[in-house]
Amino acid sequence: MPNLEHLITRWAQGWQASRTLPPPETTKDALRIRCAQPGREFEIFALHGDEDPESLRRLATKVLAADESTWLTVTTASAATTGAALEAAGLQLVHPSETYMTIDLTRHPHHNLDPAFTSKINTEGADIKVEIHDSTGELAARGHLGLAGTDGVADRILTMPDFRRRGLGAVVMGMLATEAVARGAHTGLLVASEEGRLLYSRLGWKRVADVVIAQRPQQTQ
């Protein structure tokens, strides 16, 4: 597996750009980014994955002690092994089996949009945004891509429930790739959910590593 610190740093830079987040705080163990979302005030990205168990334990302890809601994201060769280690350290899994994927954006496939829909693309700084609407103007699908050097990080790719299974996700990805290449990017990066991984695999994205996300156990009412 490629160097974990390099993978995480590259992905986090593009993800930060796509969401216009402040620069991360960097320590020897991790990157810490303020997300300012409900239930996710901060996210900590482990730089050494499961290759350094002691580092992982330190990060788990930090999440447990944090005053603000904090997620811990770990890139790993084995989601099952890392998930078990995080649970043993006292954390609760939020997303136990996501996937870090990559592609050569210059070879990304492109799909024609059904004439019943219209698309638009906007850029703001390093963020590229694609939206697809139906004939009434209702949002059918959308996605973002954050630029960081020659990397493009796809993020928040979503097809609305009433418009799924029409190929709109593939159209969004192709449009994002085209615009990213036009702006100098050539490597695509993303972290895929279990559901999203099926789409991205069909488009030629390749698995690099597993990703596990955990948090402090939530209090039940």
mmCIF file of N, CA and C in Angstrom, residues 148-212:
data_model
loop_
_atom_site.group_PDB
_atom_site.id
_atom_site.type_symbol
_atom_site.label_atom_id
_atom_site.label_comp_id
_atom_site.label_asym_id
_atom_site.label_seq_id
_atom_site.Cartn_x
_atom_site.Cartn_y
_atom_site.Cartn_z
ATOM 1 N N ALA A 148 -6.282 20.558 -5.547
ATOM 2 C CA ALA A 148 -5.086 20.758 -4.729
ATOM 3 C C ALA A 148 -3.892 20.343 -5.573
ATOM 4 N N GLY A 149 -3.231 21.309 -6.186
ATOM 5 C CA GLY A 149 -2.135 20.976 -7.100
ATOM 6 C C GLY A 149 -2.674 20.220 -8.300
ATOM 7 N N THR A 150 -2.091 19.073 -8.579
ATOM 8 C CA THR A 150 -2.555 18.256 -9.713
ATOM 9 C C THR A 150 -3.558 17.181 -9.280
ATOM 10 N N ASP A 151 -4.037 17.268 -8.038
ATOM 11 C CA ASP A 151 -5.053 16.342 -7.543
ATOM 12 C C ASP A 151 -6.427 16.992 -7.588
ATOM 13 N N GLY A 152 -7.429 16.169 -7.815
ATOM 14 C CA GLY A 152 -8.815 16.602 -7.715
ATOM 15 C C GLY A 152 -9.561 15.640 -6.810
ATOM 16 N N VAL A 153 -10.155 16.147 -5.737
ATOM 17 C CA VAL A 153 -10.826 15.297 -4.751
ATOM 18 C C VAL A 153 -12.342 15.435 -4.912
ATOM 19 N N ALA A 154 -12.973 14.376 -5.369
ATOM 20 C CA ALA A 154 -14.430 14.365 -5.527
ATOM 21 C C ALA A 154 -15.094 14.260 -4.160
ATOM 22 N N ASP A 155 -16.173 15.015 -3.975
ATOM 23 C CA ASP A 155 -16.778 15.123 -2.648
ATOM 24 C C ASP A 155 -18.262 15.440 -2.782
ATOM 25 N N ARG A 156 -19.059 14.950 -1.845
ATOM 26 C CA ARG A 156 -20.489 15.250 -1.777
ATOM 27 C C ARG A 156 -21.191 14.946 -3.107
ATOM 28 N N ILE A 157 -20.938 13.775 -3.648
ATOM 29 C CA ILE A 157 -21.605 13.333 -4.865
ATOM 30 C C ILE A 157 -22.952 12.740 -4.466
ATOM 31 N N LEU A 158 -24.025 13.284 -5.001
ATOM 32 C CA LEU A 158 -25.347 12.857 -4.551
ATOM 33 C C LEU A 158 -26.361 12.904 -5.683
ATOM 34 N N THR A 159 -27.129 11.830 -5.824
ATOM 35 C CA THR A 159 -28.306 11.811 -6.688
ATOM 36 C C THR A 159 -29.531 11.718 -5.782
ATOM 37 N N MET A 160 -30.488 12.609 -5.991
ATOM 38 C CA MET A 160 -31.684 12.624 -5.159
ATOM 39 C C MET A 160 -32.484 11.330 -5.357
ATOM 40 N N PRO A 161 -33.142 10.849 -4.308
ATOM 41 C CA PRO A 161 -33.814 9.542 -4.371
ATOM 42 C C PRO A 161 -34.742 9.349 -5.562
ATOM 43 N N ASP A 162 -35.502 10.380 -5.943
ATOM 44 C CA ASP A 162 -36.454 10.227 -7.050
ATOM 45 C C ASP A 162 -35.783 10.143 -8.418
ATOM 46 N N PHE A 163 -34.476 10.380 -8.486
ATOM 47 C CA PHE A 163 -33.797 10.427 -9.783
ATOM 48 C C PHE A 163 -32.686 9.383 -9.912
ATOM 49 N N ARG A 164 -32.669 8.435 -9.022
ATOM 50 C CA ARG A 164 -31.605 7.432 -9.065
ATOM 51 C C ARG A 164 -31.831 6.409 -10.171
ATOM 52 N N ARG A 165 -30.757 5.708 -10.517
ATOM 53 C CA ARG A 165 -30.754 4.673 -11.564
ATOM 54 C C ARG A 165 -31.058 5.246 -12.948
ATOM 55 N N ARG A 166 -30.613 6.488 -13.176
ATOM 56 C CA ARG A 166 -30.746 7.104 -14.495
ATOM 57 C C ARG A 166 -29.390 7.536 -15.044
ATOM 58 N N GLY A 167 -28.315 7.150 -14.363
ATOM 59 C CA GLY A 167 -26.983 7.481 -14.848
ATOM 60 C C GLY A 167 -26.519 8.886 -14.533
ATOM 61 N N LEU A 168 -27.245 9.597 -13.675
ATOM 62 C CA LEU A 168 -26.886 10.988 -13.410
ATOM 63 C C LEU A 168 -25.593 11.109 -12.608
ATOM 64 N N GLY A 169 -25.354 10.156 -11.706
ATOM 65 C CA GLY A 169 -24.103 10.190 -10.953
ATOM 66 C C GLY A 169 -22.890 10.090 -11.864
ATOM 67 N N ALA A 170 -22.986 9.237 -12.870
ATOM 68 C CA ALA A 170 -21.884 9.090 -13.827
ATOM 69 C C ALA A 170 -21.681 10.367 -14.632
ATOM 70 N N VAL A 171 -22.776 11.041 -14.974
ATOM 71 C CA VAL A 171 -22.668 12.309 -15.705
ATOM 72 C C VAL A 171 -21.960 13.352 -14.841
ATOM 73 N N VAL A 172 -22.366 13.454 -13.585
ATOM 74 C CA VAL A 172 -21.739 14.415 -12.673
ATOM 75 C C VAL A 172 -20.238 14.152 -12.566
ATOM 76 N N MET A 173 -19.858 12.895 -12.384
ATOM 77 C CA MET A 173 -18.442 12.564 -12.235
ATOM 78 C C MET A 173 -17.656 12.915 -13.493
ATOM 79 N N GLY A 174 -18.230 12.634 -14.653
ATOM 80 C CA GLY A 174 -17.541 12.953 -15.904
ATOM 81 C C GLY A 174 -17.350 14.448 -16.087
ATOM 82 N N MET A 175 -18.365 15.231 -15.736
ATOM 83 C CA MET A 175 -18.254 16.687 -15.857
ATOM 84 C C MET A 175 -17.209 17.249 -14.894
ATOM 85 N N LEU A 176 -17.203 16.733 -13.674
ATOM 86 C CA LEU A 176 -16.196 17.182 -12.709
ATOM 87 C C LEU A 176 -14.786 16.855 -13.202
ATOM 88 N N ALA A 177 -14.615 15.652 -13.747
ATOM 89 C CA ALA A 177 -13.295 15.243 -14.241
ATOM 90 C C ALA A 177 -12.832 16.139 -15.385
ATOM 91 N N THR A 178 -13.739 16.435 -16.315
ATOM 92 C CA THR A 178 -13.383 17.275 -17.462
ATOM 93 C C THR A 178 -12.924 18.656 -17.009
ATOM 94 N N GLU A 179 -13.677 19.263 -16.088
ATOM 95 C CA GLU A 179 -13.320 20.598 -15.605
ATOM 96 C C GLU A 179 -12.013 20.559 -14.811
ATOM 97 N N ALA A 180 -11.813 19.501 -14.032
ATOM 98 C CA ALA A 180 -10.580 19.391 -13.253
ATOM 99 C C ALA A 180 -9.357 19.296 -14.155
ATOM 100 N N VAL A 181 -9.461 18.497 -15.208
ATOM 101 C CA VAL A 181 -8.345 18.359 -16.160
ATOM 102 C C VAL A 181 -8.079 19.703 -16.843
ATOM 103 N N ALA A 182 -9.134 20.417 -17.202
ATOM 104 C CA ALA A 182 -8.969 21.723 -17.835
ATOM 105 C C ALA A 182 -8.253 22.704 -16.920
ATOM 106 N N ARG A 183 -8.334 22.469 -15.618
ATOM 107 C CA ARG A 183 -7.686 23.358 -14.654
ATOM 108 C C ARG A 183 -6.374 22.780 -14.125
ATOM 109 N N GLY A 184 -5.855 21.753 -14.795
ATOM 110 C CA GLY A 184 -4.509 21.270 -14.497
ATOM 111 C C GLY A 184 -4.410 20.037 -13.640
ATOM 112 N N ALA A 185 -5.518 19.460 -13.212
ATOM 113 C CA ALA A 185 -5.472 18.240 -12.401
ATOM 114 C C ALA A 185 -5.375 17.016 -13.289
ATOM 115 N N HIS A 186 -4.748 15.965 -12.789
ATOM 116 C CA HIS A 186 -4.730 14.713 -13.549
ATOM 117 C C HIS A 186 -4.943 13.472 -12.685
ATOM 118 N N THR A 187 -4.923 13.618 -11.363
ATOM 119 C CA THR A 187 -5.167 12.482 -10.481
ATOM 120 C C THR A 187 -6.429 12.726 -9.670
ATOM 121 N N GLY A 188 -7.371 11.790 -9.759
ATOM 122 C CA GLY A 188 -8.595 11.883 -8.983
ATOM 123 C C GLY A 188 -8.481 11.081 -7.700
ATOM 124 N N LEU A 189 -8.973 11.633 -6.601
ATOM 125 C CA LEU A 189 -8.978 10.962 -5.303
ATOM 126 C C LEU A 189 -10.373 11.089 -4.697
ATOM 127 N N LEU A 190 -10.793 10.092 -3.955
ATOM 128 C CA LEU A 190 -12.041 10.199 -3.207
ATOM 129 C C LEU A 190 -12.097 9.125 -2.135
ATOM 130 N N VAL A 191 -12.979 9.342 -1.165
ATOM 131 C CA VAL A 191 -13.311 8.319 -0.184
ATOM 132 C C VAL A 191 -14.761 7.940 -0.427
ATOM 133 N N ALA A 192 -14.993 6.687 -0.773
ATOM 134 C CA ALA A 192 -16.309 6.227 -1.195
ATOM 135 C C ALA A 192 -17.034 5.478 -0.093
ATOM 136 N N SER A 193 -18.334 5.719 0.009
ATOM 137 C CA SER A 193 -19.182 4.893 0.865
ATOM 138 C C SER A 193 -19.324 3.517 0.216
ATOM 139 N N GLU A 194 -19.908 2.585 0.955
ATOM 140 C CA GLU A 194 -20.105 1.249 0.393
ATOM 141 C C GLU A 194 -20.990 1.317 -0.848
ATOM 142 N N GLU A 195 -22.033 2.139 -0.807
ATOM 143 C CA GLU A 195 -22.927 2.285 -1.955
ATOM 144 C C GLU A 195 -22.225 2.980 -3.111
ATOM 145 N N GLY A 196 -21.497 4.058 -2.818
ATOM 146 C CA GLY A 196 -20.833 4.815 -3.867
ATOM 147 C C GLY A 196 -19.723 4.047 -4.555
ATOM 148 N N ARG A 197 -19.086 3.126 -3.815
ATOM 149 C CA ARG A 197 -17.974 2.357 -4.375
ATOM 150 C C ARG A 197 -18.380 1.600 -5.645
ATOM 151 N N LEU A 198 -19.616 1.147 -5.719
ATOM 152 C CA LEU A 198 -20.085 0.412 -6.899
ATOM 153 C C LEU A 198 -20.072 1.309 -8.128
ATOM 154 N N LEU A 199 -20.574 2.534 -7.981
ATOM 155 C CA LEU A 199 -20.569 3.481 -9.100
ATOM 156 C C LEU A 199 -19.152 3.797 -9.522
ATOM 157 N N TYR A 200 -18.305 4.155 -8.575
ATOM 158 C CA TYR A 200 -16.953 4.581 -8.931
ATOM 159 C C TYR A 200 -16.149 3.447 -9.557
ATOM 160 N N SER A 201 -16.351 2.229 -9.100
ATOM 161 C CA SER A 201 -15.654 1.085 -9.697
ATOM 162 C C SER A 201 -16.054 0.924 -11.153
ATOM 163 N N ARG A 202 -17.332 1.096 -11.450
ATOM 164 C CA ARG A 202 -17.793 0.981 -12.846
ATOM 165 C C ARG A 202 -17.183 2.069 -13.725
ATOM 166 N N LEU A 203 -16.854 3.208 -13.116
ATOM 167 C CA LEU A 203 -16.268 4.311 -13.880
ATOM 168 C C LEU A 203 -14.749 4.195 -14.000
ATOM 169 N N GLY A 204 -14.168 3.162 -13.393
ATOM 170 C CA GLY A 204 -12.730 2.945 -13.527
ATOM 171 C C GLY A 204 -11.892 3.347 -12.331
ATOM 172 N N TRP A 205 -12.528 3.821 -11.253
ATOM 173 C CA TRP A 205 -11.768 4.157 -10.052
ATOM 174 C C TRP A 205 -11.259 2.878 -9.399
ATOM 175 N N LYS A 206 -10.065 2.936 -8.826
ATOM 176 C CA LYS A 206 -9.425 1.764 -8.233
ATOM 177 C C LYS A 206 -9.231 1.950 -6.729
ATOM 178 N N ARG A 207 -9.431 0.872 -5.986
ATOM 179 C CA ARG A 207 -9.219 0.898 -4.547
ATOM 180 C C ARG A 207 -7.737 1.032 -4.229
ATOM 181 N N VAL A 208 -7.436 1.893 -3.267
ATOM 182 C CA VAL A 208 -6.080 2.039 -2.754
ATOM 183 C C VAL A 208 -5.994 1.493 -1.328
ATOM 184 N N ALA A 209 -7.026 1.781 -0.528
ATOM 185 C CA ALA A 209 -7.019 1.374 0.883
ATOM 186 C C ALA A 209 -8.435 1.430 1.422
ATOM 187 N N ASP A 210 -8.634 0.835 2.591
ATOM 188 C CA ASP A 210 -9.889 0.965 3.312
ATOM 189 C C ASP A 210 -9.841 2.216 4.186
ATOM 190 N N VAL A 211 -11.015 2.693 4.559
ATOM 191 C CA VAL A 211 -11.121 3.854 5.445
ATOM 192 C C VAL A 211 -12.164 3.547 6.515
ATOM 193 N N VAL A 212 -11.800 3.794 7.763
ATOM 194 C CA VAL A 212 -12.708 3.584 8.899
ATOM 195 C C VAL A 212 -12.853 4.912 9.643
#
